Coordinates of C-alpha atoms and ligand atoms in Angstrom, one line a residue:
M1 CA 9.6 -98.4 142.5
L2 CA 11.1 -101.5 140.9
P3 CA 14.8 -101.5 140.1
S4 CA 15.2 -102.5 136.5
R5 CA 18.0 -104.7 135.2
S6 CA 19.5 -104.5 131.8
D7 CA 20.2 -107.4 129.4
S8 CA 23.9 -106.8 129.5
Q9 CA 23.8 -107.1 133.3
Q10 CA 22.0 -110.4 133.1
R11 CA 24.4 -111.7 130.5
S12 CA 27.4 -110.6 132.5
L13 CA 26.1 -112.4 135.6
E14 CA 26.0 -115.7 133.8
N15 CA 29.6 -116.4 134.5
P16 CA 29.7 -116.7 138.3
D17 CA 33.5 -116.9 138.7
K18 CA 34.7 -113.5 137.7
Q19 CA 34.2 -110.7 135.3
T20 CA 37.0 -109.5 133.2
M21 CA 37.1 -105.9 131.8
R22 CA 39.7 -104.2 129.7
V23 CA 39.9 -100.6 130.8
D24 CA 42.0 -98.1 129.1
S25 CA 42.3 -94.9 131.1
T26 CA 44.2 -91.7 130.6
K27 CA 44.5 -91.4 134.3
R28 CA 46.0 -94.8 134.7
T29 CA 48.1 -97.0 132.5
D30 CA 46.4 -99.7 130.3
K31 CA 45.7 -102.7 132.4
L32 CA 43.7 -105.8 132.6
I33 CA 41.4 -105.6 135.6
E34 CA 40.1 -108.9 136.9
V35 CA 37.2 -108.2 139.1
P36 CA 36.4 -111.2 141.3
R37 CA 32.7 -111.8 141.9
K38 CA 33.0 -111.4 145.6
K39 CA 34.7 -108.0 145.4
L40 CA 31.8 -106.8 143.2
N41 CA 29.5 -107.9 146.0
M42 CA 26.8 -108.5 143.3
R43 CA 24.1 -111.0 144.0
L44 CA 23.6 -113.8 141.4
Y45 CA 20.0 -114.2 140.5
T46 CA 18.3 -117.5 139.9
E47 CA 16.5 -118.2 136.7
S48 CA 13.1 -117.8 138.4
E49 CA 14.2 -114.5 139.9
Q50 CA 15.4 -113.2 136.5
K51 CA 12.1 -114.3 134.9
I52 CA 10.1 -112.4 137.6
Q53 CA 12.3 -109.3 137.1
D54 CA 11.7 -109.4 133.4
Y55 CA 8.0 -109.8 134.0
V56 CA 7.9 -106.9 136.5
N57 CA 9.8 -104.7 134.0
S58 CA 7.5 -105.8 131.2
K59 CA 5.3 -103.2 129.4
I60 CA 2.0 -104.9 130.4
V61 CA 2.8 -104.9 134.2
T62 CA 4.1 -101.3 134.0
I63 CA 1.0 -100.1 132.2
S64 CA -1.3 -102.0 134.6
I65 CA 0.4 -100.4 137.6
I66 CA 0.2 -96.9 136.0
G67 CA -3.6 -97.6 135.5
L68 CA -3.9 -98.6 139.1
V69 CA -2.1 -95.5 140.4
G70 CA -4.4 -93.4 138.3
A71 CA -7.4 -95.2 139.8
Y72 CA -6.0 -94.7 143.3
A73 CA -5.6 -91.0 142.6
I74 CA -9.2 -90.7 141.5
L75 CA -10.3 -92.7 144.5
I76 CA -8.5 -90.4 147.0
F77 CA -9.9 -87.4 145.2
I78 CA -13.5 -88.8 145.5
I79 CA -13.0 -89.7 149.2
V80 CA -11.8 -86.1 150.0
A81 CA -14.6 -84.5 147.9
L82 CA -17.4 -86.7 149.4
E83 CA -16.1 -86.0 152.9
E84 CA -16.7 -82.3 152.2
L85 CA -20.0 -82.6 150.3
L86 CA -21.8 -85.3 152.3
D87 CA -22.9 -85.2 155.9
E88 CA -21.3 -87.8 158.3
T89 CA -24.0 -90.5 158.0
E90 CA -24.2 -90.3 154.2
F91 CA -20.4 -90.3 154.0
N92 CA -20.1 -93.3 156.3
N93 CA -22.5 -95.3 154.1
V94 CA -20.4 -94.6 151.0
S95 CA -17.0 -94.7 152.6
S96 CA -17.1 -98.4 153.4
I97 CA -17.5 -99.2 149.7
L98 CA -14.6 -96.8 148.9
S99 CA -12.5 -98.4 151.7
W100 CA -13.0 -101.8 150.2
I101 CA -11.8 -100.5 146.8
E102 CA -8.9 -98.8 148.5
L103 CA -8.1 -102.0 150.3
G104 CA -8.0 -103.9 147.0
I105 CA -5.6 -101.3 145.5
L106 CA -3.3 -101.3 148.5
I107 CA -3.2 -105.1 148.5
V108 CA -2.0 -105.0 144.9
F109 CA 0.7 -102.5 145.9
I110 CA 1.7 -104.7 148.8
L111 CA 2.0 -107.7 146.4
E112 CA 4.1 -105.6 144.1
I113 CA 6.5 -104.9 147.0
F114 CA 6.7 -108.6 147.9
V115 CA 7.3 -109.6 144.3
G116 CA 10.1 -107.0 144.1
L117 CA 11.7 -108.2 147.3
Y118 CA 11.7 -111.7 146.1
A119 CA 13.1 -110.9 142.7
W120 CA 15.8 -108.4 143.7
G121 CA 16.4 -109.1 147.4
I122 CA 16.0 -106.6 150.2
K123 CA 19.4 -105.0 149.8
K124 CA 19.0 -104.1 146.1
Y125 CA 15.3 -103.4 146.4
Y126 CA 15.7 -100.9 149.2
K127 CA 18.8 -99.3 147.6
D128 CA 16.5 -96.4 146.9
K129 CA 15.8 -95.2 150.4
W130 CA 12.5 -93.6 149.3
L131 CA 11.1 -97.1 148.7
I132 CA 11.3 -97.7 152.5
L133 CA 9.0 -94.7 153.0
D134 CA 6.7 -95.9 150.2
T135 CA 6.4 -99.3 151.9
L136 CA 5.7 -97.6 155.3
I137 CA 3.0 -95.4 153.8
I138 CA 1.4 -98.4 152.1
L139 CA 1.5 -100.5 155.2
L140 CA 0.1 -97.7 157.4
S141 CA -2.6 -96.9 154.8
L142 CA -3.5 -100.6 154.8
F143 CA -3.7 -100.5 158.6
F144 CA -6.0 -97.4 158.6
V145 CA -8.3 -98.8 155.9
I146 CA -8.7 -102.1 157.8
F147 CA -9.2 -100.1 161.0
E148 CA -12.0 -98.0 159.2
L149 CA -13.7 -101.1 157.9
A150 CA -13.6 -102.8 161.3
D151 CA -14.9 -99.9 163.3
Q152 CA -16.3 -96.8 161.6
K153 CA -16.8 -94.9 164.9
T154 CA -13.4 -93.4 165.2
S155 CA -12.1 -90.8 167.6
N156 CA -11.2 -87.3 166.4
V157 CA -7.5 -88.1 167.0
I158 CA -7.6 -91.0 164.6
K159 CA -9.5 -88.9 162.1
V160 CA -6.7 -86.3 162.1
I161 CA -4.1 -89.1 161.7
Q162 CA -6.2 -90.5 158.8
A163 CA -6.3 -87.1 157.1
V164 CA -2.5 -86.8 157.4
F165 CA -2.2 -90.2 155.9
R166 CA -4.4 -89.3 153.0
F167 CA -2.0 -86.5 152.3
L168 CA 0.9 -89.0 152.6
R169 CA -0.9 -91.3 150.1
I170 CA -0.9 -88.4 147.6
F171 CA 2.8 -88.1 148.2
L172 CA 3.0 -91.9 147.5
L173 CA 1.2 -91.3 144.2
I174 CA 3.6 -88.6 143.1
R175 CA 6.4 -91.0 143.9
K176 CA 4.9 -93.7 141.9
A177 CA 4.2 -91.4 139.0
Q178 CA 8.0 -90.5 139.0
T179 CA 8.9 -94.1 139.1
F180 CA 6.8 -94.8 136.0
R181 CA 8.3 -91.9 134.2
R182 CA 11.7 -93.6 134.8
L183 CA 10.4 -97.0 133.9
A184 CA 8.9 -95.5 130.7
T185 CA 12.4 -94.1 129.9
I186 CA 14.0 -97.5 130.6
S187 CA 11.5 -99.2 128.3
T188 CA 12.5 -96.9 125.4
I189 CA 16.2 -97.7 125.8
S190 CA 17.1 -99.2 122.5
T191 CA 20.9 -99.0 121.9
P192 CA 23.4 -101.4 123.4
A193 CA 25.6 -98.4 124.2
E194 CA 22.9 -97.0 126.5
K195 CA 22.4 -100.4 128.2
I196 CA 26.2 -100.7 128.7
V197 CA 26.3 -97.2 130.2
R198 CA 23.5 -98.1 132.6
F199 CA 25.2 -101.3 133.5
L200 CA 28.4 -99.5 134.2
A201 CA 26.6 -97.0 136.3
E202 CA 25.0 -99.8 138.4
L203 CA 28.4 -101.6 138.6
K204 CA 30.0 -98.4 139.9
E205 CA 27.4 -98.2 142.7
V206 CA 28.4 -101.5 144.1
L207 CA 32.2 -101.2 143.7
E208 CA 34.3 -100.1 146.7
D209 CA 37.6 -99.5 144.9
E210 CA 37.9 -95.8 144.1
N211 CA 40.3 -96.4 141.2
M212 CA 37.9 -98.8 139.6
K213 CA 35.2 -96.2 140.0
L214 CA 37.4 -93.7 138.1
D215 CA 37.9 -96.3 135.4
I216 CA 34.2 -96.8 135.1
D217 CA 33.7 -93.0 134.8
Y218 CA 36.3 -93.0 132.1
C219 CA 34.4 -95.8 130.2
I220 CA 31.1 -94.0 130.6
D221 CA 32.6 -90.8 129.4
K222 CA 34.1 -92.4 126.2
I223 CA 31.0 -94.4 125.4
G224 CA 28.8 -91.4 126.1
N225 CA 30.9 -89.1 123.9
N226 CA 31.3 -91.7 121.1
Q227 CA 35.0 -91.6 121.5
L228 CA 35.7 -95.4 121.8
Y229 CA 37.7 -95.5 118.6
Q230 CA 39.7 -92.4 118.9
M231 CA 43.4 -92.6 119.5
G232 CA 44.7 -91.7 122.9
K233 CA 47.7 -89.4 123.5
L234 CA 50.5 -91.2 121.7
D235 CA 53.1 -89.0 120.4
E236 CA 52.9 -85.2 120.5
D237 CA 55.6 -84.9 117.9
N238 CA 53.1 -86.4 115.4
A239 CA 50.4 -83.8 116.0
E240 CA 49.6 -83.6 112.3
A241 CA 49.4 -87.3 111.8
M242 CA 47.3 -87.7 115.0
A243 CA 44.9 -85.0 113.8
W244 CA 44.5 -86.7 110.5
L245 CA 44.0 -90.1 112.2
N246 CA 41.5 -88.7 114.6
Q247 CA 39.7 -87.1 111.8
S248 CA 39.6 -90.2 109.7
Q249 CA 38.5 -92.3 112.7
Q250 CA 35.7 -89.9 113.5
G251 CA 34.6 -90.6 110.0
K252 CA 34.7 -94.3 110.8
T253 CA 32.7 -94.1 114.1
E254 CA 29.9 -92.2 112.3
V255 CA 29.1 -95.4 110.6
K256 CA 28.9 -97.3 113.8
R257 CA 25.1 -97.0 114.3
I258 CA 23.3 -99.6 116.3
L259 CA 21.9 -102.0 113.8
T260 CA 20.8 -105.6 113.6
N261 CA 23.6 -108.2 113.0
E262 CA 22.7 -108.6 109.3
Q263 CA 22.4 -104.8 108.8
Q264 CA 25.7 -104.4 110.6
Q265 CA 27.4 -107.0 108.3
Q266 CA 26.0 -105.3 105.2
Q267 CA 27.0 -101.9 106.6
Q268 CA 30.5 -103.2 107.5
Q269 CA 30.9 -104.6 104.0
K270 CA 29.8 -101.4 102.4
K271 CA 32.2 -99.5 104.7
V272 CA 35.1 -101.8 103.9
I273 CA 34.5 -101.4 100.1
A274 CA 34.1 -97.7 100.5
N275 CA 37.4 -97.5 102.4
F276 CA 39.1 -99.5 99.6
Q277 CA 37.5 -97.3 97.0
K278 CA 39.1 -94.2 98.5
L279 CA 42.5 -95.7 97.7
N280 CA 41.8 -95.4 94.0
I281 CA 42.5 -99.0 93.2
P282 CA 41.1 -99.7 89.7
K283 CA 37.7 -101.3 90.2
R284 CA 38.3 -104.6 88.3
L285 CA 41.5 -105.2 90.4
L286 CA 39.8 -104.2 93.6
D287 CA 37.0 -106.7 92.9
I288 CA 39.6 -109.4 92.5
L289 CA 41.5 -108.4 95.6
I290 CA 38.5 -108.3 97.8
K291 CA 37.6 -111.8 96.8
Q292 CA 41.0 -113.3 96.3
H293 CA 43.6 -111.3 98.2
D294 CA 44.7 -114.4 100.2
D295 CA 44.3 -116.9 97.3
L296 CA 47.4 -118.8 96.2
Y297 CA 46.0 -119.0 92.6
I298 CA 45.5 -115.3 92.0
D299 CA 47.0 -114.4 88.6
P300 CA 49.7 -111.8 89.2
F301 CA 50.1 -111.0 85.5
E302 CA 46.4 -110.3 85.2
C303 CA 46.3 -108.2 88.3
D304 CA 49.2 -106.1 87.0
K305 CA 47.6 -105.6 83.6
L306 CA 44.2 -104.6 85.2
C307 CA 45.9 -101.5 86.8
G308 CA 48.1 -100.4 84.0
G309 CA 51.3 -102.1 85.3
E310 CA 50.9 -100.8 88.9
G311 CA 50.0 -104.0 90.5
L312 CA 52.6 -103.8 93.3
V313 CA 51.5 -100.3 94.4
N314 CA 47.8 -101.2 94.4
L315 CA 48.4 -104.5 96.1
M316 CA 50.3 -102.8 98.9
L317 CA 47.6 -100.1 99.3
F318 CA 45.1 -102.9 99.6
F319 CA 47.1 -104.6 102.3
F320 CA 47.6 -101.3 104.2
E321 CA 43.9 -100.8 104.3
N322 CA 43.1 -104.4 104.9
Y323 CA 45.4 -104.7 107.9
N324 CA 44.8 -101.2 109.2
L325 CA 48.4 -100.3 108.6
F326 CA 47.7 -96.7 107.8
D327 CA 46.9 -96.4 111.5
V328 CA 50.0 -98.4 112.6
F329 CA 52.3 -96.2 110.5
L330 CA 50.2 -93.0 111.2
I331 CA 50.4 -92.1 107.5
K332 CA 48.0 -91.1 104.8
P333 CA 47.4 -93.4 101.8
K334 CA 49.0 -90.9 99.5
V335 CA 52.4 -91.4 101.3
V336 CA 52.1 -95.2 100.9
R337 CA 51.1 -94.8 97.2
G338 CA 54.1 -92.5 96.7
Y339 CA 56.5 -94.8 98.5
F340 CA 55.5 -98.0 96.6
E341 CA 55.5 -96.0 93.3
E342 CA 59.1 -95.2 94.0
V343 CA 59.8 -98.8 94.9
M344 CA 58.1 -100.0 91.8
K345 CA 60.1 -97.6 89.6
G346 CA 63.3 -99.1 91.1
Y347 CA 62.4 -102.6 89.8
L348 CA 64.2 -102.9 86.5
D349 CA 62.5 -104.4 83.5
N350 CA 64.1 -107.8 83.9
P351 CA 62.4 -110.9 82.5
Y352 CA 62.0 -112.3 86.0
H353 CA 63.3 -110.1 88.8
N354 CA 60.8 -107.3 88.1
K355 CA 57.9 -105.5 89.9
V356 CA 55.4 -108.3 89.1
H357 CA 57.7 -110.8 90.8
A358 CA 57.8 -108.5 93.8
Q359 CA 54.0 -108.2 93.7
D360 CA 53.7 -112.0 93.5
V361 CA 56.0 -112.6 96.5
A362 CA 54.1 -110.0 98.6
Q363 CA 50.9 -111.7 97.5
T364 CA 52.2 -115.2 98.4
C365 CA 53.4 -113.9 101.8
N366 CA 49.8 -112.7 102.4
F367 CA 48.5 -116.2 101.4
L368 CA 50.7 -117.8 104.1
L369 CA 49.8 -115.1 106.7
S370 CA 46.1 -115.2 106.1
K371 CA 44.8 -118.4 104.4
C372 CA 47.5 -120.6 106.1
K373 CA 46.9 -118.8 109.4
F374 CA 50.4 -117.7 110.3
I375 CA 48.9 -114.5 111.7
E376 CA 47.1 -116.7 114.3
I377 CA 49.9 -119.2 114.8
G378 CA 52.6 -116.6 115.2
Q379 CA 50.3 -114.2 117.0
L380 CA 51.4 -111.6 114.6
D381 CA 50.5 -108.0 115.5
E382 CA 49.9 -105.4 112.8
Q383 CA 53.6 -104.4 112.8
D384 CA 54.7 -107.9 112.1
I385 CA 52.2 -108.2 109.3
A386 CA 53.4 -104.9 107.8
C387 CA 57.0 -106.1 108.0
V388 CA 56.3 -109.4 106.1
L389 CA 54.4 -107.7 103.4
I390 CA 56.8 -104.8 103.0
A391 CA 59.7 -107.3 102.9
G392 CA 57.9 -109.2 100.2
A393 CA 57.4 -106.1 98.2
I394 CA 60.9 -104.7 98.4
H395 CA 62.9 -107.9 98.5
D396 CA 64.3 -107.6 95.0
Y397 CA 64.4 -103.8 94.6
G398 CA 66.9 -102.7 92.0
H399 CA 67.7 -106.3 91.0
P400 CA 70.1 -106.1 88.0
G401 CA 68.9 -109.5 86.6
L402 CA 72.3 -110.9 87.6
T403 CA 73.2 -113.3 90.4
N404 CA 75.4 -112.5 93.4
A405 CA 78.0 -114.9 91.9
F406 CA 78.1 -112.8 88.7
L407 CA 78.4 -109.5 90.6
I408 CA 81.3 -110.9 92.7
N409 CA 83.1 -112.6 89.7
S410 CA 82.7 -109.4 87.6
R411 CA 84.0 -107.2 90.4
N412 CA 80.8 -105.2 90.3
E413 CA 80.6 -102.1 92.5
L414 CA 77.7 -103.7 94.5
A415 CA 80.0 -106.6 95.4
L416 CA 82.7 -104.2 96.4
T417 CA 80.2 -102.2 98.5
Y418 CA 78.8 -105.2 100.4
N419 CA 82.1 -107.2 100.6
D420 CA 80.7 -110.1 98.6
Q421 CA 78.3 -110.9 101.4
S422 CA 74.7 -111.4 100.4
V423 CA 75.4 -108.6 97.9
L424 CA 71.9 -108.1 96.4
E425 CA 70.1 -109.0 99.6
M426 CA 72.0 -106.2 101.4
Y427 CA 71.4 -103.8 98.5
H428 CA 67.6 -104.2 98.1
P429 CA 66.5 -103.1 101.7
S430 CA 69.3 -100.6 101.9
Q431 CA 68.0 -98.8 98.8
C432 CA 64.4 -99.0 100.0
F433 CA 65.1 -97.4 103.3
K434 CA 67.0 -94.7 101.4
I435 CA 64.0 -94.0 99.3
A436 CA 61.9 -93.3 102.4
W437 CA 64.4 -91.1 104.2
G438 CA 65.4 -89.4 101.0
N439 CA 62.0 -87.9 100.4
Q440 CA 59.7 -86.9 103.2
K441 CA 56.7 -87.0 100.9
V442 CA 57.0 -90.8 100.5
N443 CA 58.5 -91.7 103.9
I444 CA 56.2 -94.3 105.3
F445 CA 58.4 -94.7 108.4
E446 CA 58.4 -91.0 109.4
N447 CA 55.7 -91.0 112.0
L448 CA 56.8 -94.2 113.7
Q449 CA 58.2 -93.9 117.2
F450 CA 61.9 -94.6 117.0
H451 CA 61.8 -97.9 118.9
K452 CA 59.0 -99.2 116.6
Y453 CA 60.9 -98.0 113.5
R454 CA 64.0 -99.9 114.7
R455 CA 62.0 -103.1 115.3
I456 CA 60.3 -102.8 111.9
R457 CA 63.6 -102.0 110.1
E458 CA 65.5 -104.9 111.7
S459 CA 62.7 -107.3 110.9
I460 CA 62.4 -106.3 107.3
I461 CA 66.2 -106.4 106.7
L462 CA 66.4 -109.9 108.3
M463 CA 63.6 -111.2 106.0
V464 CA 65.2 -109.8 102.9
L465 CA 68.6 -111.3 103.9
S466 CA 66.9 -114.6 104.3
T467 CA 66.1 -114.7 100.6
D468 CA 69.8 -115.3 99.8
M469 CA 69.9 -118.8 98.5
A470 CA 73.5 -119.1 99.8
H471 CA 72.0 -119.6 103.3
H472 CA 69.0 -121.6 102.2
A473 CA 70.2 -125.1 103.3
S474 CA 71.7 -124.1 106.6
E475 CA 68.9 -121.9 107.7
L476 CA 66.3 -124.5 106.6
A477 CA 68.1 -127.1 108.8
I478 CA 68.1 -124.8 111.8
T479 CA 64.4 -123.9 111.3
N480 CA 63.5 -127.6 111.0
S481 CA 65.3 -128.3 114.2
R482 CA 63.6 -125.4 116.0
I483 CA 60.2 -126.7 114.9
A484 CA 61.0 -130.1 116.3
A485 CA 62.4 -128.7 119.6
P486 CA 60.3 -129.0 122.7
D487 CA 60.6 -125.3 123.4
F488 CA 59.6 -124.2 119.9
E489 CA 57.6 -120.9 120.1
P490 CA 56.1 -119.8 116.8
N491 CA 54.6 -116.8 118.6
G492 CA 57.7 -116.0 120.7
K493 CA 61.4 -116.5 120.2
D494 CA 61.0 -118.4 116.9
K495 CA 58.6 -115.9 115.3
Q496 CA 61.2 -113.8 113.4
R497 CA 62.8 -117.0 112.0
L498 CA 59.4 -118.2 110.8
M499 CA 58.7 -114.8 109.3
D500 CA 62.0 -115.1 107.5
L501 CA 60.9 -118.4 106.1
I502 CA 57.5 -117.0 105.0
V503 CA 59.3 -114.4 102.8
H504 CA 62.0 -116.9 101.6
S505 CA 59.5 -119.6 100.8
S506 CA 57.2 -117.1 99.0
D507 CA 60.3 -116.2 96.9
V508 CA 60.7 -119.8 95.7
S509 CA 56.9 -120.6 95.6
N510 CA 56.3 -120.7 91.8
P511 CA 56.2 -124.5 91.7
T512 CA 53.4 -124.5 94.3
K513 CA 51.1 -122.4 92.1
S514 CA 48.9 -123.4 89.2
Y515 CA 50.9 -125.0 86.4
E516 CA 49.9 -122.2 83.9
I517 CA 51.3 -119.4 86.1
Y518 CA 54.3 -121.5 87.2
K519 CA 55.3 -122.2 83.6
Q520 CA 55.3 -118.5 82.7
W521 CA 57.6 -117.8 85.7
T522 CA 59.9 -120.7 84.7
E523 CA 60.3 -119.4 81.2
K524 CA 61.0 -115.9 82.6
V525 CA 63.5 -116.9 85.1
L526 CA 65.5 -119.1 82.6
T527 CA 65.4 -116.3 80.1
E528 CA 67.0 -114.1 82.7
F529 CA 69.6 -116.7 83.7
W530 CA 70.4 -117.4 80.0
Q531 CA 71.0 -113.6 79.5
Q532 CA 73.4 -113.7 82.3
G533 CA 75.1 -116.9 80.8
D534 CA 75.5 -115.0 77.6
K535 CA 77.2 -112.1 79.4
E536 CA 79.4 -114.6 81.3
R537 CA 80.4 -116.2 78.0
D538 CA 81.2 -112.8 76.5
L539 CA 83.3 -111.8 79.6
G540 CA 85.1 -115.1 79.7
L541 CA 83.7 -115.8 83.1
P542 CA 82.6 -119.3 84.2
I543 CA 79.0 -119.8 83.2
S544 CA 76.8 -120.2 86.3
Y545 CA 74.6 -123.1 87.1
L546 CA 71.4 -123.1 84.9
C547 CA 72.7 -120.1 82.9
N548 CA 73.9 -121.9 79.8
R549 CA 71.1 -121.8 77.3
Y550 CA 72.7 -124.6 75.3
T551 CA 72.9 -127.2 78.1
T552 CA 70.1 -126.3 80.5
N553 CA 67.1 -128.6 80.2
M554 CA 64.2 -126.4 81.5
A555 CA 62.1 -129.4 82.6
E556 CA 65.0 -131.2 84.3
A557 CA 66.0 -128.1 86.1
Q558 CA 62.5 -127.6 87.5
V559 CA 62.3 -131.2 88.7
G560 CA 65.6 -130.7 90.5
F561 CA 64.5 -127.3 91.9
I562 CA 61.3 -128.9 93.2
D563 CA 63.1 -131.8 94.8
Y564 CA 66.0 -130.1 96.3
V565 CA 64.8 -126.6 97.1
V566 CA 61.0 -126.0 97.0
K567 CA 59.7 -129.3 98.5
P568 CA 62.0 -129.2 101.5
T569 CA 61.2 -125.5 102.0
F570 CA 57.4 -126.1 102.0
A571 CA 57.8 -129.3 104.1
C572 CA 59.3 -127.0 106.7
V573 CA 56.4 -124.5 106.2
L574 CA 54.0 -127.4 106.7
G575 CA 55.7 -128.2 110.0
F576 CA 54.3 -125.0 111.6
L577 CA 51.4 -124.2 109.2
P578 CA 49.2 -127.3 109.0
A579 CA 46.7 -125.3 106.9
Y580 CA 49.2 -125.3 104.0
E581 CA 48.6 -129.1 103.6
P582 CA 46.0 -129.0 100.7
F583 CA 48.5 -126.9 98.6
F584 CA 51.5 -129.1 99.2
Q585 CA 50.4 -131.7 96.7
N586 CA 50.7 -129.1 93.9
L587 CA 54.4 -129.7 94.0
D588 CA 54.1 -133.3 93.0
K589 CA 51.5 -132.6 90.3
N590 CA 53.7 -129.9 88.8
K591 CA 56.8 -132.0 89.0
A592 CA 55.0 -134.8 87.1
K593 CA 54.2 -132.4 84.3
W594 CA 57.8 -131.3 84.0
Q595 CA 59.0 -135.0 84.0
E596 CA 56.8 -135.6 81.0
L597 CA 58.6 -132.7 79.2
I598 CA 62.2 -133.7 79.9
E599 CA 62.5 -135.7 76.7
Y600 CA 60.9 -132.9 74.7
Y601 CA 63.4 -130.3 76.0
K602 CA 66.3 -132.8 75.4
Q603 CA 65.4 -132.9 71.7
Q604 CA 65.0 -129.1 71.7
L605 CA 68.6 -128.7 73.1
A606 CA 69.9 -131.2 70.6
S607 CA 68.5 -129.1 67.7
I608 CA 70.2 -125.9 68.6
Q609 CA 73.9 -125.2 67.9
P610 CA 76.0 -123.6 70.5
K611 CA 77.8 -120.4 69.4
Ligands
ZN1 ZN1 62.8 -112.7 94.6

């Protein structure tokens, strides 16, 4: 019998230093096991040994040996039959020919043993102890055949021993037949999963550590039962959510058939699209999001129109599916839809600070996370991604279309509630957490373990607070100094600060977009500011910066906004996201366009009479 080696085993042996396996066990905590090569006590095979192993395991050799075993069986049958039928002289005449044939067959079997010993080594080859007996039988058979051919006049004792050996040769044939049945099974192995299981089983045989053997049993069990992608025991309090999750994941694993790479990719794409389709995102919007979800130039107004004014809800559903956040939050899509519907309703119909602005900021955050690779640079996990996108979506919830200064100066209740400190930036997340906890049906945080919820809540609040322009200059200075510091850790202690900047920069990102989109936003924001200025004038309050429709030159204001706010902000972003570089020049291009318009707006202002 020839021990067969799987492809996976061969590949795994290519790295001679160590093998690394990640093993998740219910019996033991999750851990990274590094198995040194020496501990595995596995022999490394040379290229020629591997080639011979492949050859020996090949179909043609297997079939040839099966043919030879069949021939040997017939030969032994003929020898036994002729011995009975013929008298001694007649038999002796024929038997020398038969002995020569038998000798030939036995030599082939001997060669097969030598090749196996060379290719696998004595230890591995004789791991199956029956092979030692096979070898003995073949060697003794060879001895008797040579003995017969050398001297046909044998004593009765030798004849008895020969008869016994003939019986033993039949045993050898049965053994060989069994081997081929196994080889035939091996040759029909077609799925990687089966090869992996075989490899693990072989690995287990050579391991000494009992705990590792238990881990391997666990792996084999999970692969064998197609449970690789099912959640382990996480939180018994969330039994319903877990049941739903397991159910939905079982659905996912059904798709994981063993296919070629191309088929797998196509299958994967279909699966992805099918999963998105389940979210009921209108098809035309879904098509755009699938192609452009991380694109800086996606048109937020068009996206919102394509889904009947529910752009924010559909975008967030898309992100939840795209980043696997339903599984992170252990919630159903309908809860997420419900939550963001409530958030969306809370956005007032302001010219600028409305649901489309929220959608646009969440979208720009995703551009920085994905296309500009902050996910990689900050080593963001799914929770971090969720925090950034949710912060983007909720960051202006309930915005009254008035600035903090106006609310403070007009002694607004919000200013009284939040003690004049980042009034709106306190108000937005506060209301959004109330939405969740005020209605179980839309509570996206409900199934999170408390420590995770605390982490997510803290992170979201910090990001929304960072959108207060009052802290813009000081925070930007600190972030710049952190980026320049030798101990800067974008994936460690500086991660939250950078996440804050991602949301804040997205909030002021209009000048980085295409001019057509940017111009629309500019007109909207100034319309809102001027409405506030009108109110301030009516109330006898000082008119805030940019809020006087009779003195504010839109083009000049934008040039200043780019120079003093947006460009320094994105220069800082560029400091830790080099992939942003190609987009940075948009600022100068857009600034040049506004500069050309300064004179035009001057004339416009001169033509209108202040009230
Ligand atoms: Zn905003």
